[in-house]
PDB file of C-alpha atoms and ligand atoms in Angstrom:
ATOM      1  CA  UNK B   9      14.541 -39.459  38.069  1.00  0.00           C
ATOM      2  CA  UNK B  10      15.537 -39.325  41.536  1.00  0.00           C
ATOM      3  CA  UNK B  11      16.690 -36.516  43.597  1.00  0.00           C
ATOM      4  CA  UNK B  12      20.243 -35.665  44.696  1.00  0.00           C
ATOM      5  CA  UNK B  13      20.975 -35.906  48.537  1.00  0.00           C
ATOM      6  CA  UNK B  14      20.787 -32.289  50.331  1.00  0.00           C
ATOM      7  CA  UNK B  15      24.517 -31.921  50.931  1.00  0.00           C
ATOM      8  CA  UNK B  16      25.513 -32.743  47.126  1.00  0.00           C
ATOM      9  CA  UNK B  17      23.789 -30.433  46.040  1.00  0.00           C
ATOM     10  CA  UNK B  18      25.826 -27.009  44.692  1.00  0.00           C
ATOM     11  CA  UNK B  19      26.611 -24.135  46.532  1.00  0.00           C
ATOM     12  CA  UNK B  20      26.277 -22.141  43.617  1.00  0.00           C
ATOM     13  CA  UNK B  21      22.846 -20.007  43.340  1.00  0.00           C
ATOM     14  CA  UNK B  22      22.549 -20.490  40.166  1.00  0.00           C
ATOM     15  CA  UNK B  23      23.851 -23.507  39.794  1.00  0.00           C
ATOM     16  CA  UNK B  24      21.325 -25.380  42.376  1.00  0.00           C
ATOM     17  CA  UNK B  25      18.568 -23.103  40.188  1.00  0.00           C
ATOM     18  CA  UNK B  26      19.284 -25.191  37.041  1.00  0.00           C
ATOM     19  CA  UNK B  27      19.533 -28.527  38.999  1.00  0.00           C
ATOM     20  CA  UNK B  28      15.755 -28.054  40.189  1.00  0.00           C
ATOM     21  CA  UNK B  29      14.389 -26.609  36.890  1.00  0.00           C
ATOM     22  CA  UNK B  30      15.245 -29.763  35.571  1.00  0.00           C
ATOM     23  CA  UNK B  31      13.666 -31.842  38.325  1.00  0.00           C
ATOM     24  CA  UNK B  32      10.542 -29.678  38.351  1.00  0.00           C
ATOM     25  CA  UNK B  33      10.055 -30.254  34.897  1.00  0.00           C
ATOM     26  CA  UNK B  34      11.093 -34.193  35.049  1.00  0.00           C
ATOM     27  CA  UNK B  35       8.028 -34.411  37.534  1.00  0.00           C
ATOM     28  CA  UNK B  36       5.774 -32.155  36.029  1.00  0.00           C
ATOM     29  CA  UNK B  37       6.514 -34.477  32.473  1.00  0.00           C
ATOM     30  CA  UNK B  38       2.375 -35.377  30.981  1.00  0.00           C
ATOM     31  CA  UNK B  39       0.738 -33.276  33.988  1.00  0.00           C
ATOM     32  CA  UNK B  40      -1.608 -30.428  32.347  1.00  0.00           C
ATOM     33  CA  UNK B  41      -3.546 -29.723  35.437  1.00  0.00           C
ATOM     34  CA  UNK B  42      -2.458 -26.267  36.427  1.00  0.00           C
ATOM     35  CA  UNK B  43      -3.212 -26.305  40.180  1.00  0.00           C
ATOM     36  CA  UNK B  44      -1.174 -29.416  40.624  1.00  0.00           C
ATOM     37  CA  UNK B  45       1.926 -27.403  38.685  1.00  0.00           C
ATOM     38  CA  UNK B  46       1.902 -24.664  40.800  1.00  0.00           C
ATOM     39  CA  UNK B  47       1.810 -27.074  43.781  1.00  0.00           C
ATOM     40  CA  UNK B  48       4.963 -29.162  42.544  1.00  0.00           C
ATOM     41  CA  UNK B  49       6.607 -25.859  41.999  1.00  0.00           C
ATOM     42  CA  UNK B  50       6.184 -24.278  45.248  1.00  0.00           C
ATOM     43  CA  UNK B  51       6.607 -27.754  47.147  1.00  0.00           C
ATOM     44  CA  UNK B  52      10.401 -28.034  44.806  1.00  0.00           C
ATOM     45  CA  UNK B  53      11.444 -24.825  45.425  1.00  0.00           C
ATOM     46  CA  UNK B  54      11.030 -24.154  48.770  1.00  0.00           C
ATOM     47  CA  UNK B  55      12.609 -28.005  49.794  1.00  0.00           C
ATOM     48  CA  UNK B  56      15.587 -26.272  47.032  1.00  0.00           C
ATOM     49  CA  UNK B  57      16.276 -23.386  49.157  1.00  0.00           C
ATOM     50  CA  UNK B  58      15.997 -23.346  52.807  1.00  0.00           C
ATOM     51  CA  UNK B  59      16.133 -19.559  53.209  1.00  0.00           C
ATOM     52  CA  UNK B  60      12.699 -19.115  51.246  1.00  0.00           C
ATOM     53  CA  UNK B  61      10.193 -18.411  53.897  1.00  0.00           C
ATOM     54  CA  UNK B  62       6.916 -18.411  51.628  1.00  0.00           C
ATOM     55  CA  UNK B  63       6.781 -19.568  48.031  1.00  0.00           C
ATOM     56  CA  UNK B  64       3.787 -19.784  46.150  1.00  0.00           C
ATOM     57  CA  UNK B  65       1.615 -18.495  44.071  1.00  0.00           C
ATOM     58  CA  UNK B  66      -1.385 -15.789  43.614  1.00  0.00           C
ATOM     59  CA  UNK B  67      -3.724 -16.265  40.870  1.00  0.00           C
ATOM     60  CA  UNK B  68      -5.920 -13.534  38.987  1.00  0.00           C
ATOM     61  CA  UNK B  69      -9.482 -14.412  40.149  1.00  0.00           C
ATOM     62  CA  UNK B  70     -11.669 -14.581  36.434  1.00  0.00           C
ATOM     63  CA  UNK B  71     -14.469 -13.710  39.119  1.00  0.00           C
ATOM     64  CA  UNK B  72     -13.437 -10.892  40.271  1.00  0.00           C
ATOM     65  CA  UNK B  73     -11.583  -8.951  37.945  1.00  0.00           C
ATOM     66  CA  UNK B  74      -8.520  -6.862  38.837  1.00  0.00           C
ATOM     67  CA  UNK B  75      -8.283  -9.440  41.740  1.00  0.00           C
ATOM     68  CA  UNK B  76      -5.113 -11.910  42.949  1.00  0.00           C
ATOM     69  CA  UNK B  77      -6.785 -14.795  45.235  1.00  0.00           C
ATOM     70  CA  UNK B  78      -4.065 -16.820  46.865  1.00  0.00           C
ATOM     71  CA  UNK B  79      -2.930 -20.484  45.438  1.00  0.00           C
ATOM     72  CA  UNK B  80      -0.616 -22.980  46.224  1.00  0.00           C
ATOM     73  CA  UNK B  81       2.120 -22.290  48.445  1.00  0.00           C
ATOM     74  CA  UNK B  82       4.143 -23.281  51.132  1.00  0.00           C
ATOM     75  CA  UNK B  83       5.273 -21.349  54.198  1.00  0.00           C
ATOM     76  CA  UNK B  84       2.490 -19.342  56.976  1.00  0.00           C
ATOM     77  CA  UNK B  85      -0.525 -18.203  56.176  1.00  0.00           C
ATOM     78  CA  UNK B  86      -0.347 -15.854  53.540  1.00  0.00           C
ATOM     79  CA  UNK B  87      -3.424 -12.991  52.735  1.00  0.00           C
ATOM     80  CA  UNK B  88      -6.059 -14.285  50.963  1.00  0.00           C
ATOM     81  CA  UNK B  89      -6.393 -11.666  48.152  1.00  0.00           C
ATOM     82  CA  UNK B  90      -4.520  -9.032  46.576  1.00  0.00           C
ATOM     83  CA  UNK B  91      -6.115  -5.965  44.496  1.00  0.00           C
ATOM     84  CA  UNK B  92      -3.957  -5.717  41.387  1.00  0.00           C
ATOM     85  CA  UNK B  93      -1.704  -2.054  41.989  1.00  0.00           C
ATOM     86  CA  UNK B  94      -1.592  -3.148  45.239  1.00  0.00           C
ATOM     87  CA  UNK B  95       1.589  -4.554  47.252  1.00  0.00           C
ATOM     88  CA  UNK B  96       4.503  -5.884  45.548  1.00  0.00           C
ATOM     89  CA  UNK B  97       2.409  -8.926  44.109  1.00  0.00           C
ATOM     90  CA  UNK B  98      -0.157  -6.524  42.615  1.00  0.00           C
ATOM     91  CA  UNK B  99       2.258  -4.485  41.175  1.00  0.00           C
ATOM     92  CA  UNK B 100       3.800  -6.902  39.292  1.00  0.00           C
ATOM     93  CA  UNK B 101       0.280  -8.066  38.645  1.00  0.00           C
ATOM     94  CA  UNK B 102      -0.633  -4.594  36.775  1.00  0.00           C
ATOM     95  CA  UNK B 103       2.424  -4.298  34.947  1.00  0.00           C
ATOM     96  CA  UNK B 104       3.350  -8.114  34.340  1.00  0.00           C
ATOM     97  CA  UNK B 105       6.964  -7.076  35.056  1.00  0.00           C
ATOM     98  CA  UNK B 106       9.332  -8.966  37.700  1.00  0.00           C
ATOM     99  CA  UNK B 107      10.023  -7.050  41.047  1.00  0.00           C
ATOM    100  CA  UNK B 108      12.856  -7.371  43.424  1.00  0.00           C
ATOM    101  CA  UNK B 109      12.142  -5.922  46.352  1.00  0.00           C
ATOM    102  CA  UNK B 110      15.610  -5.798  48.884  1.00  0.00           C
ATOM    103  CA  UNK B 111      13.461  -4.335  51.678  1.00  0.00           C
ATOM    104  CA  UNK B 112       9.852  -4.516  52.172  1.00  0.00           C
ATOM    105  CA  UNK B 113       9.784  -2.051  54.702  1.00  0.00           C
ATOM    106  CA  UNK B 114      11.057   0.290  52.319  1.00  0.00           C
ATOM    107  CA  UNK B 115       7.926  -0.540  49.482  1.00  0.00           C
ATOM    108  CA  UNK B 116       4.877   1.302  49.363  1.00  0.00           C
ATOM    109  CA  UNK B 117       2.192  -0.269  50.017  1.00  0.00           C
ATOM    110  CA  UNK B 118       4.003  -3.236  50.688  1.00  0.00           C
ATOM    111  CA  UNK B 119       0.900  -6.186  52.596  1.00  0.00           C
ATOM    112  CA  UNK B 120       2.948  -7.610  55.805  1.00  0.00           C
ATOM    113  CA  UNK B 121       1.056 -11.048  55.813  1.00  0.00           C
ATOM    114  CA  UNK B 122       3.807 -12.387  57.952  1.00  0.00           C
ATOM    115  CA  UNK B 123       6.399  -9.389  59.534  1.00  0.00           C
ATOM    116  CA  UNK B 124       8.818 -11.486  59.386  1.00  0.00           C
ATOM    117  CA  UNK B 125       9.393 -11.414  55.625  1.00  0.00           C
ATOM    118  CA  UNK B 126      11.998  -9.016  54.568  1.00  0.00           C
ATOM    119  CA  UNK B 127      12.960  -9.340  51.266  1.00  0.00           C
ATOM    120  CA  UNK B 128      10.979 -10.545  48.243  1.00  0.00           C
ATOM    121  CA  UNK B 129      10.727 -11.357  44.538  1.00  0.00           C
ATOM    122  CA  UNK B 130       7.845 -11.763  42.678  1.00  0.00           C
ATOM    123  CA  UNK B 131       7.481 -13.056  38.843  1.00  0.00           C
ATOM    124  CA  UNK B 132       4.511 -12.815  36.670  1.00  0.00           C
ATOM    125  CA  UNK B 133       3.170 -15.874  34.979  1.00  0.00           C
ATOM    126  CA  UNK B 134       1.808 -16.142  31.799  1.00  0.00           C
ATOM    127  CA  UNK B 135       0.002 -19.250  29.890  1.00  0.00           C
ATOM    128  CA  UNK B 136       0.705 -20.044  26.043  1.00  0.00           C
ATOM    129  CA  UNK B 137      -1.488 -17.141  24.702  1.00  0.00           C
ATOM    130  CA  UNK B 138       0.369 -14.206  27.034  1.00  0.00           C
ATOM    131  CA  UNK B 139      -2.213 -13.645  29.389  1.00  0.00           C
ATOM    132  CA  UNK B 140      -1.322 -13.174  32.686  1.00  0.00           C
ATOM    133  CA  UNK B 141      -2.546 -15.791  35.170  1.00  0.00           C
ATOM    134  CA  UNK B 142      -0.958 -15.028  38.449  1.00  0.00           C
ATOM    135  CA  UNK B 143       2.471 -14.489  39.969  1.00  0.00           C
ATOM    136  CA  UNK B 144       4.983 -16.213  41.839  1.00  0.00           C
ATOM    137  CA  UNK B 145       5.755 -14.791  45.086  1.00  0.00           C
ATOM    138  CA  UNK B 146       9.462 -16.085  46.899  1.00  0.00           C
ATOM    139  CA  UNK B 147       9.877 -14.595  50.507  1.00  0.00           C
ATOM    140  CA  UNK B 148      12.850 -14.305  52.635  1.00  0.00           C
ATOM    141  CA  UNK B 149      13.706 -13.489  56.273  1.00  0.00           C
ATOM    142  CA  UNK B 150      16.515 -11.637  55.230  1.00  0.00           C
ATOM    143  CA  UNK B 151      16.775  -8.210  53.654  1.00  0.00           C
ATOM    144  CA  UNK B 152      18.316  -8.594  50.050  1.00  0.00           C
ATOM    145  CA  UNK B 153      17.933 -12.385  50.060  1.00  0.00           C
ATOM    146  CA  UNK B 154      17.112 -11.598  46.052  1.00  0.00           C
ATOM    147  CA  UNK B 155      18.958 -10.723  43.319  1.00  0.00           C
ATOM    148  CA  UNK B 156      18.678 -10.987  39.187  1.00  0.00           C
ATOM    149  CA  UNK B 157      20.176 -14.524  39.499  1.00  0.00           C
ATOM    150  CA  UNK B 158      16.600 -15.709  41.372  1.00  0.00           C
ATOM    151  CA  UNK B 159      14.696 -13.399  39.231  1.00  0.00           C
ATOM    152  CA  UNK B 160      16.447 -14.441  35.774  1.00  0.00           C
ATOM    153  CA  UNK B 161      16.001 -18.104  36.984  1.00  0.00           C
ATOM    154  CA  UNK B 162      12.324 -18.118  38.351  1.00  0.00           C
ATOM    155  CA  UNK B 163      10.941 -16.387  35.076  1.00  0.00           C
ATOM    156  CA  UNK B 164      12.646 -18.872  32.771  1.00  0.00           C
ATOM    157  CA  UNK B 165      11.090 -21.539  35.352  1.00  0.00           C
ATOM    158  CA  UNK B 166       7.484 -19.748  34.935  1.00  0.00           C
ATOM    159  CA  UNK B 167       8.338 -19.627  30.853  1.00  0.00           C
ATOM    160  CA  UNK B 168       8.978 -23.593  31.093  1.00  0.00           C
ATOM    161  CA  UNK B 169       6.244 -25.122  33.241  1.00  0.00           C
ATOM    162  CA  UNK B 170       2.979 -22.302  32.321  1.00  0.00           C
ATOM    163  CA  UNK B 171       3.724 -20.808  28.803  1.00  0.00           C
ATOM    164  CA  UNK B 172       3.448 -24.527  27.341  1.00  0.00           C
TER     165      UNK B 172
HETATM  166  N1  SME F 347       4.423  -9.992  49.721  1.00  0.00           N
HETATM  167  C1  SME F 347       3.194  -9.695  49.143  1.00  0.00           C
HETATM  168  C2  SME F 347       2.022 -10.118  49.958  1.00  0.00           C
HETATM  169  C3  SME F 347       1.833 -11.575  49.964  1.00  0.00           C
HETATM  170  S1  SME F 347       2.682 -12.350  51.114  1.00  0.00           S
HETATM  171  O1  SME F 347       3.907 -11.841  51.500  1.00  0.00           O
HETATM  172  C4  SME F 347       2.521 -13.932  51.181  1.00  0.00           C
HETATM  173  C5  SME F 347       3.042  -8.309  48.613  1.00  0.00           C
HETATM  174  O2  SME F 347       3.281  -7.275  49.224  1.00  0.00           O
HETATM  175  O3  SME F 347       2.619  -8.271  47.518  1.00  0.00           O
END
C-alpha cells in the first residue's frame, strides 16, 4: 500500500475517515501485538487530521482496578492516570459509552492536562470478548472540533483494529 500525498487527500470529514481506516488496517494486516496497534493508530490519525492536538489512548490498568494509565499517543504530555468516573476519559471508561464533549470548560470534572485543548471525543475500546480495555481520546484546540461523523467513524475504527 502506499499513502496518498497530503493535498489529494478529500476535504470531506468523512470521506478522509474511510481513506485512513483502510490504511490503518492495511498496516496493521498480521500484527496482534496490542501496544504496537494503538501506536499505528494514534501515529495515522493524528498525521490524518492536522487539527487533532492529542490522540491516543488510556488503558484500564489490570493492577489497579478502576484505573486508566496512559498509552500510546501523540501530542504533549498528557496525565498519567485517570480514575474511572473521573474526567471525560473516565466517564466513558465507567459507562463504555462514546462522549463528545464541544467544550471542556463546560464538563465537570473535566482533567486540563494541556489548557489548550478545547474540544474532545473520547471512544471506548473493547477486545473480542466485550471487555473494556481502554479508550481513545482525540483532542482539539478548537471548541466543537467534534461531531457524530468523528465519533461514528472512530468507534467503527476501534470495532475493526481491537474487537478482532
Ligand atoms: N481529556 C481527558 C484527560 C486526558 S487529556 O486531555 C490527554 C479527560 O478529561 O478525560
Amino acid at each position: 500500500m502506499s499513502y496518498v500525498a497530503r493535498d489529494d487527500r478529500p476535504a470531506d470529514k468523512a470521506a478522509r475517515y474511510a481513506e485512513v481506516h483502510d490504511e490503518i488496517l492495511a498496516v496493521l494486516d498480521g500484527e496482534t501485538n496490542r501496544v504496537a496497534r494503538m501506536a499505528t493508530v494514534g501515529s495515522m490519525l493524528a498525521d490524518a487530521f492536522p487539527q487533532f492536538f492529542w490522540t491516543g489512548f488510556y488503558v484500564v490498568d489490570p493492577a489497579r482496578p478502576g484505573e486508566l494509565v496512559v498509552g500510546p499517543y501523540q501530542g504533549t504530555l498528557g496525565c498519567l492516570r485517570i480514575p474511572f468516573g473521573r474526567g471525560v476519559c473516565g466517564t466513558v471508561a465507567a459507562t463504555g459509552k462514546t462522549r463528545i464533549v464541544e467544550d471542556v470548560a463546560a464538563f465537570p470534572g473535566h482533567i486540563a492536562c494541556d489548557s489548550r485543548s478545547r474540544s474532545e471525543v473520547v471512544v471506548p475500546v473493547f477486545d473480542a470478548a466485550g471487555d473494556l480495555i481502554g479508550v481513545l481520546d482525540v483532542d482539539a484546540t478548537d471548541v466543537a472540533a467534534f461531531d457524530t461523523v468523528d465519533a461514528e467513524a472512530l468507534e467503527r475504527l476501534m470495532m475493526q483494529v481491537f474487537a478482532v
